XYZ file of C-alpha atoms in Angstrom:
684
model
C 33.209 80.710 84.572
C 36.354 79.530 86.090
C 38.053 81.022 82.846
C 37.374 84.569 80.942
C 38.278 86.117 78.125
C 37.354 89.367 75.838
C 34.900 86.895 74.029
C 33.486 85.646 77.094
C 33.440 89.166 78.137
C 32.144 91.694 74.973
C 29.160 88.071 75.112
C 28.204 89.228 78.469
C 28.360 92.941 77.297
C 26.589 92.594 74.378
C 23.548 90.768 76.128
C 23.324 94.023 78.036
C 22.847 96.509 74.892
C 20.537 93.377 73.312
C 18.984 94.081 76.370
C 19.025 97.788 75.960
C 20.360 97.903 80.381
C 23.239 100.488 78.337
C 24.991 100.756 81.621
C 24.217 97.788 82.930
C 26.543 97.363 80.156
C 29.375 100.232 80.085
C 29.630 99.230 84.072
C 30.632 95.664 82.604
C 32.439 97.032 80.162
C 35.035 99.360 82.669
C 35.537 95.288 84.557
C 37.146 94.437 81.818
C 41.180 93.340 81.642
C 41.887 93.902 78.088
C 38.803 95.293 75.846
C 38.834 95.105 72.265
C 37.601 97.042 69.159
C 34.593 94.558 69.628
C 34.136 96.009 73.001
C 34.745 99.739 72.089
C 32.557 99.711 69.069
C 29.382 97.703 71.540
C 29.673 100.960 73.639
C 29.597 103.081 70.546
C 26.033 101.510 68.625
C 24.484 100.748 72.411
C 24.613 104.720 73.661
C 23.482 105.760 69.322
C 20.298 102.692 69.777
C 19.157 104.367 73.194
C 19.476 107.281 72.252
C 21.953 108.312 74.636
C 23.701 110.697 71.491
C 26.082 112.165 73.641
C 28.220 109.155 75.171
C 28.265 107.598 72.541
C 30.332 110.620 71.159
C 32.022 110.815 73.907
C 32.919 105.989 73.094
C 33.487 107.376 69.331
C 36.230 110.026 70.401
C 37.899 108.044 73.404
C 37.591 104.719 70.798
C 39.613 107.283 68.527
C 42.946 108.272 71.213
C 42.670 105.159 72.441
C 44.528 104.152 68.839
C 42.017 101.092 68.280
C 41.285 101.094 64.466
C 37.680 102.643 62.972
C 35.887 100.449 61.538
C 32.778 100.642 59.097
C 31.200 99.743 62.356
C 32.394 102.680 64.543
C 32.052 105.361 62.008
C 28.209 104.487 61.181
C 27.427 104.618 65.017
C 29.080 107.900 65.493
C 27.438 109.141 62.794
C 23.703 107.611 64.042
C 24.923 109.665 66.865
C 25.684 112.724 65.274
C 22.442 112.460 63.574
C 20.615 112.419 66.960
C 21.892 115.233 68.243
C 21.843 117.925 65.584
C 25.510 118.409 65.956
C 27.260 119.042 62.417
C 30.316 119.845 63.518
C 31.251 116.341 64.634
C 29.127 114.743 62.266
C 32.209 116.459 59.651
C 34.918 115.709 61.270
C 33.731 112.302 61.104
C 32.550 112.136 57.393
C 36.905 113.930 57.077
C 38.437 111.038 58.671
C 36.685 108.773 56.556
C 37.293 110.057 53.352
C 41.267 109.737 54.499
C 40.399 106.147 56.024
C 40.225 102.819 53.605
C 36.114 103.047 53.873
C 35.540 105.992 51.903
C 33.409 103.878 49.182
C 31.679 102.250 51.056
C 28.546 102.235 49.883
C 27.655 102.061 53.881
C 29.333 104.517 54.664
C 27.684 106.412 51.513
C 25.055 105.436 52.926
C 25.393 106.979 56.347
C 26.474 109.989 55.846
C 23.591 110.964 53.699
C 21.172 109.718 56.896
C 23.999 112.301 59.086
C 23.384 115.494 56.973
C 20.096 114.630 55.947
C 19.048 114.549 60.048
C 21.217 117.749 60.774
C 19.211 119.581 57.634
C 22.005 119.344 55.168
C 20.286 119.004 52.404
C 23.065 120.093 50.130
C 25.878 118.261 52.152
C 23.894 115.383 51.411
C 23.325 115.781 48.283
C 26.723 116.111 46.951
C 26.913 113.432 48.854
C 25.260 110.619 46.998
C 26.972 112.834 43.911
C 29.797 111.748 45.042
C 29.774 108.359 45.853
C 30.884 105.483 43.838
C 28.350 102.525 44.096
C 24.995 103.331 45.287
C 22.513 100.510 46.617
C 18.401 100.708 47.734
C 19.339 101.919 50.903
C 21.057 105.664 49.724
C 18.897 105.895 47.352
C 16.478 105.707 49.842
C 18.291 107.859 52.065
C 19.062 110.279 50.078
C 14.299 110.298 49.202
C 13.712 110.360 52.260
C 16.068 113.392 52.951
C 13.649 115.129 50.768
C 10.334 114.072 52.001
C 11.269 115.567 55.187
C 13.398 118.384 55.097
C 12.404 119.950 51.988
C 11.158 120.803 48.031
C 9.990 117.716 49.159
C 8.538 118.067 45.203
C 12.533 116.448 45.234
C 11.747 113.302 46.733
C 9.498 112.067 43.917
C 11.498 113.563 40.832
C 14.790 111.423 42.757
C 12.080 108.607 42.994
C 12.058 108.329 39.033
C 15.950 108.525 39.049
C 15.672 105.381 41.066
C 13.827 103.878 38.438
C 15.861 104.695 36.080
C 18.362 102.899 37.157
C 16.795 100.315 37.217
C 16.559 99.555 41.323
C 13.992 97.929 42.165
C 12.284 100.188 45.655
C 11.653 98.992 48.821
C 9.389 99.415 51.356
C 11.399 102.464 53.447
C 11.309 103.641 49.511
C 7.461 104.027 49.284
C 6.349 104.909 52.384
C 8.589 108.202 51.557
C 7.426 108.850 49.155
C 3.592 108.304 49.371
C 4.324 110.387 52.374
C 5.861 113.163 49.910
C 2.791 112.835 48.118
C 0.694 113.119 50.828
C 2.412 116.472 51.339
C 2.128 117.799 47.867
C -1.822 116.261 48.310
C -0.044 115.116 44.821
C -3.286 112.982 43.953
C -2.754 110.885 40.563
C 1.335 110.443 41.064
C 0.027 108.537 45.434
C -2.658 106.504 42.881
C 0.103 105.051 40.248
C 2.511 104.456 43.525
C -0.581 103.163 45.135
C -1.213 100.646 42.283
C 2.383 100.100 42.488
C 2.940 98.597 45.785
C -0.797 96.248 45.201
C 1.280 94.881 42.592
C 4.123 93.795 44.220
C 1.931 92.500 47.006
C 3.272 94.773 49.496
C 0.306 96.264 51.010
C -0.100 92.818 53.223
C 1.920 92.144 55.277
C 3.996 96.085 55.353
C 2.459 97.745 58.302
C 4.976 101.637 57.491
C 3.571 100.858 53.897
C -0.407 100.574 55.065
C 0.107 103.125 57.197
C 2.063 105.776 54.777
C -1.632 104.961 52.352
C -3.864 105.488 55.397
C -2.701 108.877 56.410
C -1.828 110.248 52.768
C -5.967 108.912 51.731
C -7.142 111.237 55.486
C -5.270 114.103 53.763
C -6.606 113.264 50.755
C -10.329 113.201 51.899
C -10.463 109.871 50.342
C -11.347 108.638 54.302
C -13.546 106.135 52.996
C -10.560 104.320 50.915
C -8.612 105.464 53.648
C -10.758 103.489 55.791
C -10.696 100.514 53.026
C -6.831 100.171 52.985
C -7.306 100.271 56.859
C -10.440 97.366 57.083
C -8.184 94.922 55.438
C -4.490 95.567 57.322
C -3.105 92.260 59.002
C -1.905 94.513 62.051
C -2.865 97.710 63.062
C -0.585 100.481 65.048
C -0.712 103.184 67.012
C -0.568 105.071 64.612
C -3.097 103.539 62.101
C -5.873 104.515 63.788
C -4.263 107.895 64.367
C -4.520 108.537 60.339
C -7.315 107.178 60.799
C -9.384 109.918 63.594
C -7.357 112.785 61.773
C -9.670 111.820 58.095
C -12.846 112.077 59.859
C -12.239 114.950 61.082
C -11.037 116.155 58.343
C -14.357 115.219 57.264
C -15.779 117.188 60.010
C -17.242 112.555 60.553
C -16.046 113.650 64.523
C -18.758 110.889 65.897
C -16.560 109.029 63.631
C -13.638 110.442 64.954
C -14.960 109.484 68.776
C -15.152 105.794 67.602
C -12.908 105.023 65.722
C -10.930 106.617 69.107
C -11.951 104.322 71.462
C -11.541 101.713 69.939
C -8.104 101.988 70.220
C -6.279 100.334 72.779
C -3.603 102.656 73.064
C -2.874 106.101 72.295
C -0.547 108.968 72.304
C -0.898 112.138 72.522
C -0.678 112.230 68.666
C -3.794 110.839 68.490
C -5.255 112.992 71.906
C -4.760 115.717 69.827
C -6.035 115.268 66.985
C -9.213 114.141 68.181
C -9.699 117.729 70.266
C -8.018 119.715 66.786
C -10.915 117.948 65.097
C -13.270 118.861 67.892
C -12.161 122.114 67.240
C -12.300 122.604 63.816
C -15.977 121.855 63.747
C -16.952 124.388 65.717
C -17.551 121.537 69.067
C -14.799 123.251 71.285
C -16.766 122.353 75.013
C -15.849 118.553 73.819
C -12.035 119.779 73.117
C -12.201 120.840 76.759
C -14.013 117.618 77.710
C -10.493 115.743 75.788
C -8.218 118.184 77.628
C -9.126 117.188 81.490
C -9.347 113.532 79.525
C -6.086 113.391 78.285
C -4.831 115.574 81.694
C -6.673 113.067 84.160
C -5.164 109.997 82.158
C -0.851 112.019 82.793
C -0.248 112.026 79.377
C 1.660 114.929 78.573
C 0.582 117.800 76.493
C 2.412 118.771 73.193
C 1.916 122.755 71.627
C -0.875 121.362 68.397
C -2.561 120.215 72.886
C -2.120 123.879 73.795
C -2.338 125.322 70.678
C -6.233 123.326 69.992
C -7.084 124.646 73.577
C -6.589 127.995 73.593
C -8.121 128.478 70.054
C -11.523 126.488 71.771
C -11.161 128.665 74.737
C -10.924 131.155 72.064
C -14.210 130.060 69.703
C -16.050 130.700 73.025
C -15.122 133.620 74.470
C -14.433 132.414 77.389
C -11.680 134.969 78.865
C -11.211 132.703 82.019
C -10.857 129.679 80.777
C -8.803 131.421 78.502
C -6.505 132.764 81.417
C -5.888 129.067 82.766
C -5.509 127.907 79.445
C -2.726 130.057 79.213
C -1.146 129.340 83.019
C -1.228 125.654 82.185
C 1.397 126.979 79.445
C 3.531 128.660 81.043
C 4.366 125.612 83.887
C 5.161 123.215 80.702
C 8.287 126.081 80.438
C 6.334 126.695 76.482
C 7.666 129.927 75.305
C 6.768 131.214 72.366
C 7.668 134.441 71.171
C 9.823 134.752 67.287
C 9.217 130.588 67.967
C 8.799 127.821 64.503
C 6.103 126.835 63.295
C 4.409 124.476 65.929
C 4.422 127.061 68.272
C 3.741 129.892 66.106
C 0.701 127.914 66.037
C -0.059 128.636 69.901
C 0.900 132.069 68.968
C -1.786 133.002 67.191
C -3.844 131.531 69.255
C -2.627 132.876 72.590
C -3.107 136.392 70.775
C -6.899 135.223 70.228
C -7.112 134.828 74.077
C -5.152 138.498 74.587
C -7.704 140.337 72.240
C -10.580 139.379 74.675
C -9.665 140.689 77.561
C -8.378 143.993 74.831
C -10.394 143.993 72.231
C -8.506 144.538 69.583
C -6.843 147.261 71.200
C -3.569 146.041 71.186
C -3.745 145.344 66.753
C -1.487 148.727 66.598
C 1.091 146.668 67.832
C 1.121 144.539 64.240
C 3.380 147.877 62.916
C 6.173 148.386 66.206
C 9.423 147.310 66.297
C 10.273 144.391 67.966
C 13.147 143.293 70.489
C 15.861 141.150 69.750
C 18.362 138.719 71.330
C 19.769 141.501 72.485
C 17.668 144.894 72.476
C 18.043 145.734 69.056
C 15.036 146.853 66.980
C 14.912 144.997 64.058
C 11.589 144.616 61.469
C 8.791 142.271 62.337
C 8.067 138.814 60.285
C 5.318 137.240 61.676
C 6.280 135.551 64.768
C 8.350 138.755 65.677
C 4.479 140.937 64.967
C 3.175 137.741 67.170
C 6.509 138.773 69.734
C 5.603 142.314 70.222
C 1.795 141.779 70.329
C 1.761 139.027 72.920
C 4.285 141.237 75.440
C 2.513 144.516 74.648
C -1.061 142.476 75.336
C 0.403 140.246 78.340
C 1.718 143.633 79.960
C -2.079 145.041 79.879
C -3.744 141.075 81.299
C -1.716 142.117 84.172
C 1.871 139.987 84.573
C 4.713 140.669 86.875
C 6.971 139.429 84.110
C 9.910 141.798 82.904
C 10.837 142.720 79.253
C 13.167 140.377 77.708
C 15.605 143.087 77.428
C 15.811 144.420 81.100
C 16.110 141.063 82.381
C 19.455 140.886 79.757
C 20.985 143.996 81.449
C 21.084 142.049 84.620
C 24.089 140.182 83.418
C 26.987 143.205 83.102
C 29.664 143.367 84.463
C 28.344 139.200 85.669
C 30.050 136.233 84.977
C 28.270 133.231 83.658
C 27.647 130.203 83.997
C 27.004 128.385 80.158
C 24.543 124.418 79.701
C 20.951 123.601 79.813
C 21.190 123.475 83.726
C 17.801 121.485 83.573
C 17.514 119.223 85.917
C 20.431 121.466 88.372
C 22.493 118.653 89.063
C 26.909 119.331 91.377
C 27.206 119.360 87.512
C 26.089 122.170 87.408
C 26.774 122.857 90.580
C 30.350 123.126 89.866
C 29.252 125.596 87.275
C 27.973 128.047 89.498
C 30.879 127.378 92.018
C 33.551 128.935 89.511
C 31.725 131.429 88.416
C 30.939 132.679 92.237
C 35.267 132.698 92.037
C 35.049 135.168 89.297
C 33.168 137.670 89.739
C 28.622 138.019 90.237
C 27.336 134.776 89.309
C 24.514 133.687 86.334
C 23.353 130.909 85.111
C 22.718 131.616 81.010
C 20.457 128.946 79.323
C 18.004 128.356 76.983
C 14.834 127.527 76.772
C 11.813 125.750 74.506
C 15.134 123.143 72.254
C 12.910 120.085 72.689
C 9.829 122.428 70.261
C 11.628 123.554 68.107
C 13.638 120.391 66.657
C 11.262 118.457 67.870
C 11.778 116.622 69.494
C 9.555 113.900 72.484
C 8.599 117.192 74.990
C 9.401 115.079 78.365
C 8.980 115.911 81.904
C 11.449 118.337 83.558
C 13.603 116.207 86.116
C 13.597 119.663 88.406
C 9.740 121.579 89.062
C 9.977 125.075 87.432
C 8.793 126.360 90.322
C 11.733 124.484 92.091
C 14.579 125.733 90.645
C 14.151 128.973 93.033
C 14.716 127.170 95.999
C 17.304 124.531 95.064
C 19.940 127.499 93.683
C 19.055 129.208 96.820
C 20.708 126.395 98.729
C 24.215 126.754 96.865
C 24.194 130.305 98.322
C 27.344 128.335 100.608
C 29.112 126.457 97.596
C 28.272 129.943 95.946
C 30.375 132.534 99.241
C 26.318 132.658 100.437
C 25.848 134.374 96.591
C 22.939 133.489 95.052
C 23.088 132.407 91.722
C 20.613 133.997 89.417
C 18.912 132.908 86.307
C 17.952 133.532 83.068
C 16.347 131.814 80.634
C 16.557 132.450 76.606
C 13.912 131.532 73.858
C 16.716 128.610 72.704
C 14.299 130.108 69.604
C 15.652 133.796 69.297
C 19.539 132.083 69.237
C 19.748 129.394 67.356
C 21.140 130.559 64.278
C 23.632 132.264 65.267
C 26.764 131.092 65.066
C 29.407 130.913 67.283
C 31.260 134.835 66.222
C 27.990 135.703 66.280
C 25.986 134.183 70.220
C 29.442 135.355 71.978
C 29.286 139.083 69.915
C 26.124 139.285 71.708
C 27.553 138.339 75.334
C 29.956 140.450 74.440
C 28.637 144.029 72.719
C 24.275 143.607 74.094
C 24.270 142.387 76.894
C 27.892 143.208 78.518
C 29.278 140.152 80.604
C 32.013 140.102 81.899
C 33.541 136.736 81.822
C 31.884 132.559 80.816
C 32.985 129.321 82.731
C 31.051 126.357 81.049
C 31.911 123.171 80.869
C 34.606 121.168 78.796
C 32.077 119.496 76.287
C 30.295 122.687 75.533
C 29.279 123.428 72.533
C 26.915 126.425 70.656
C 26.261 128.330 67.632
C 24.322 126.977 64.593
C 24.146 124.068 64.840
C 26.645 123.189 68.047
C 29.103 124.517 66.041
C 31.208 125.571 68.267
C 33.155 124.017 71.220
C 34.572 125.039 74.144
C 38.135 125.960 72.939
C 36.099 127.715 70.468
C 34.695 129.565 73.382
C 37.740 130.877 74.818
C 39.233 131.865 71.339
C 36.174 133.812 70.388
C 36.754 135.208 74.387
C 40.057 136.516 73.616
C 39.387 138.682 70.597
C 36.222 139.765 72.303
C 37.782 140.929 75.577
C 35.967 138.758 77.748
C 37.410 136.492 80.492
C 36.854 132.778 79.109
C 36.734 129.191 81.964
C 36.354 125.717 80.778
C 36.775 122.968 83.675
C 36.801 119.930 83.817
C 33.141 118.045 83.488
C 32.347 116.159 87.095
C 32.351 112.350 87.241
C 30.192 110.160 88.155
C 31.334 108.473 91.008
C 29.280 105.052 90.907
C 31.639 104.549 87.636
C 35.004 104.901 89.507
C 35.004 101.197 91.208
C 35.281 99.638 87.707
C 37.931 102.607 86.752
C 40.290 102.971 89.984
C 43.910 102.491 87.662
C 43.260 104.951 84.597
C 44.860 107.657 84.387
C 41.596 109.386 81.846
C 39.083 110.187 83.501
C 36.082 109.766 80.821
C 36.613 105.793 82.204
C 34.589 106.621 85.398
C 31.953 108.571 83.042
C 30.455 112.213 83.254
C 27.799 113.122 85.728
C 24.827 114.438 83.460
C 20.429 114.687 82.926
C 20.948 111.500 81.198
C 22.172 109.346 84.014
C 19.292 111.273 86.328
C 16.617 110.328 83.918
C 18.246 106.786 83.625
C 18.636 106.011 87.759
C 14.734 107.986 88.069
C 14.038 104.917 85.448
C 15.213 102.403 87.271
C 14.048 104.060 90.881
C 17.053 103.994 92.284
C 16.235 107.113 94.517
C 20.528 106.845 96.151
C 22.004 107.043 93.161
C 19.932 110.455 91.439
C 20.124 112.218 94.880
C 24.972 111.030 94.822
C 23.447 112.836 91.174
C 21.349 115.793 91.799
C 24.043 116.519 94.733
C 19.548 116.573 97.344
C 17.105 114.613 97.808
C 15.219 114.342 94.262
C 11.656 116.561 94.982
C 8.116 116.317 93.303
C 5.844 119.133 93.737
C 1.989 118.245 93.184
C -0.312 120.956 91.873
C -2.942 120.824 94.670
C -5.423 123.113 93.521
C -7.792 121.151 92.343
C -8.482 119.081 95.756
C -11.549 117.073 93.647
C -9.066 114.744 92.188
C -7.160 114.193 94.503
C -8.309 110.892 97.324
C -7.939 110.407 100.593
C -8.740 107.092 103.586
C -7.078 106.701 106.984
C -3.652 107.722 106.637
C -3.189 107.745 102.699
C -3.867 110.177 99.816
C -3.916 110.116 96.306
C -3.567 111.223 93.445
C -3.386 110.931 89.811
C 0.085 111.656 87.762
C -0.757 114.714 85.704
C -0.899 116.718 89.073
C 3.019 116.216 89.398
C 4.718 118.662 87.452
C 8.300 116.941 87.438
C 9.033 113.406 86.381
C 8.350 110.580 89.233
C 10.936 107.721 89.851
C 10.081 103.873 88.314
C 6.288 102.243 89.522
C 6.772 100.895 93.230
C 7.298 101.903 96.675
C 9.271 104.243 98.146
C 10.079 104.815 102.600
C 11.264 107.459 104.329
C 10.340 109.962 102.882
C 8.911 113.066 103.439
C 6.026 115.674 102.807
C 7.462 119.457 103.000
C 4.412 122.085 104.748
C 6.034 125.289 105.325
C 8.915 123.953 108.073
C 7.508 120.781 108.817
C 8.910 117.861 107.207
C 6.159 115.038 108.529
C 7.526 111.474 107.282
C 6.085 109.069 105.364
C 5.991 106.020 102.669
C 5.390 107.011 98.580
C 4.001 104.280 96.329
C 3.751 104.833 92.685
C 2.174 103.006 90.028
C 0.630 102.836 85.869
C -2.012 106.285 87.249
C -1.997 107.235 90.742
C 0.503 108.290 92.602
C 0.288 107.654 97.042
C 1.046 109.622 99.999
C 1.350 106.961 103.518
C 1.576 108.997 106.915
C 3.135 106.796 109.917
C 0.835 109.414 111.407
C -3.371 109.570 111.047
C -2.078 113.258 113.020
C 0.132 113.732 109.978
C -1.739 113.384 107.299
C -4.777 115.538 108.753
C -2.419 118.418 108.928
C -1.326 117.769 104.995
C -5.525 117.802 104.542
C -6.191 120.600 106.169
C -4.401 122.918 105.007
C -5.439 125.109 101.650
C -2.059 124.670 99.499
C -1.921 125.748 95.595
C 1.464 122.829 95.862
C 2.971 119.100 98.066
C 6.897 119.114 97.945
C 7.855 115.262 98.457
C 11.560 114.038 98.680
C 11.932 109.980 98.314
C 15.323 108.652 99.506
């Protein structure tokens, strides 16, 4: 274009965001001579819509700092990001800003606030916002009904639905879908049928997929599989959810063959579908077939969840097969799952694991049920249901020959050290900088929490770094840390989830005995991320701990768009999200810049039958990978690492498999002739 103005810049940025090319939109944003309110709103909303909630909040705060007027669109996107992060503190801060603005009585703002408080689990404040609204619409009623349906008490969702009808509001598809789900959870058959009749009268059952899925699920949970199937057959459109509800329903009424037939007819399957069928076989006594299904799941590169592993362990326990149980347990640990003191899904897996351990110990550990167990810092507390599991698991696993240190002993190593706080999932250059700053002030430790996805119900994702590769990476940081290798300690997130910021710092000081902490400027901690970096400094002063807050490490890829900017954040912060994005795009050079090293894929080589070889080419299913692979495509100038040998190769990643092509046959025979447990592949 010969001439460009802000409108044309915004149009191009919007085109990128509509296509979900959010980082391309971001780079265009940095090149804009004069971004306006619309430009900033596009960035806040697009990152929120792509579930990059941290970046969305960052742009929201910068927009406010630059004195751009925040409107309903800005506030709504910011609240959506807070809901995605489960960040109650930031959400309440935005709420306070809304109250001071001219949008305080907006029905749109009220609905967005109810949704935010609902997603952060704060039913009381959601109800308070609703009761204080001057005007309500169907969306605000829907938000509150959904809040109770998801957080409980579920019966309140039905009562609010009755109130909604009393005040003359006409329920829409979302209302009815939430109410049907509430009836299914309560097993309220009469109310469920009444809602179904209303849906039929309003003619919504014909073309609304969400309502139809909810009805199929409701009747399946009621055990009325014929009615569920009748609705399913009448649906003009069906999704993977529709089929999964019916598979689960058939399994629930012991029609496993029909469930399998339905499952095999699905054009698309997800891990929930697999879990439903595996659970069906386990519950109906066909444990061998449940195990076979798990093997097929792995071959098809489906990433298992805690429910998958719980059903797998139950099948092993029902078969009284200790060897299979041990293999399943090892598989669970390789996937990074932790079960002590976990929420309900982890209790499910923990119970199954206890059954396996009893095969080994012949119930000798049953006396542990009355023992006291150690909490986060080592104090003894009377066990509840999940604590009892922790005690039994700890003792039983030690009897079964695991060499893992007891948690209390592992925590003692922190005494007098400088602890870097963070997630440390990608071990990128930002994490390395935290370790460097900790090493400058004392013995460096990395303290992070595992199991957040399982506790918070996030979709399980393959790790960026394989668990078995973390020590190698930390060892490579020693030259940056004065010759000292940072030590890593991971603690179950479920153990510290409900600690306030003050309680967390108190644990660090009094029970772990650390001398100081290092954190990034955007670090949040405590229940619902209530504390930020400034709170950390203040609390550490109270408990006589050294506290160091460092600036975020910036992404050099963003500098070109903001050379003249005084604001460091305009260049973008190095994050695991950016690493995942670069891997998804197959940009390995960018990945290497963010990680400060080449990305290494780790292949499990124990099951050689799953590998195929021909000439100088070897292939393996993606399910053998222990970490995240890049985008499908061809990658030249890669390396296979065996002991100290570096073998050049090319790597081809496709939908289901990963292929290695060595440039020389002699090099390939070096790989296939070795008895390897794992194989490292570096991509460039």
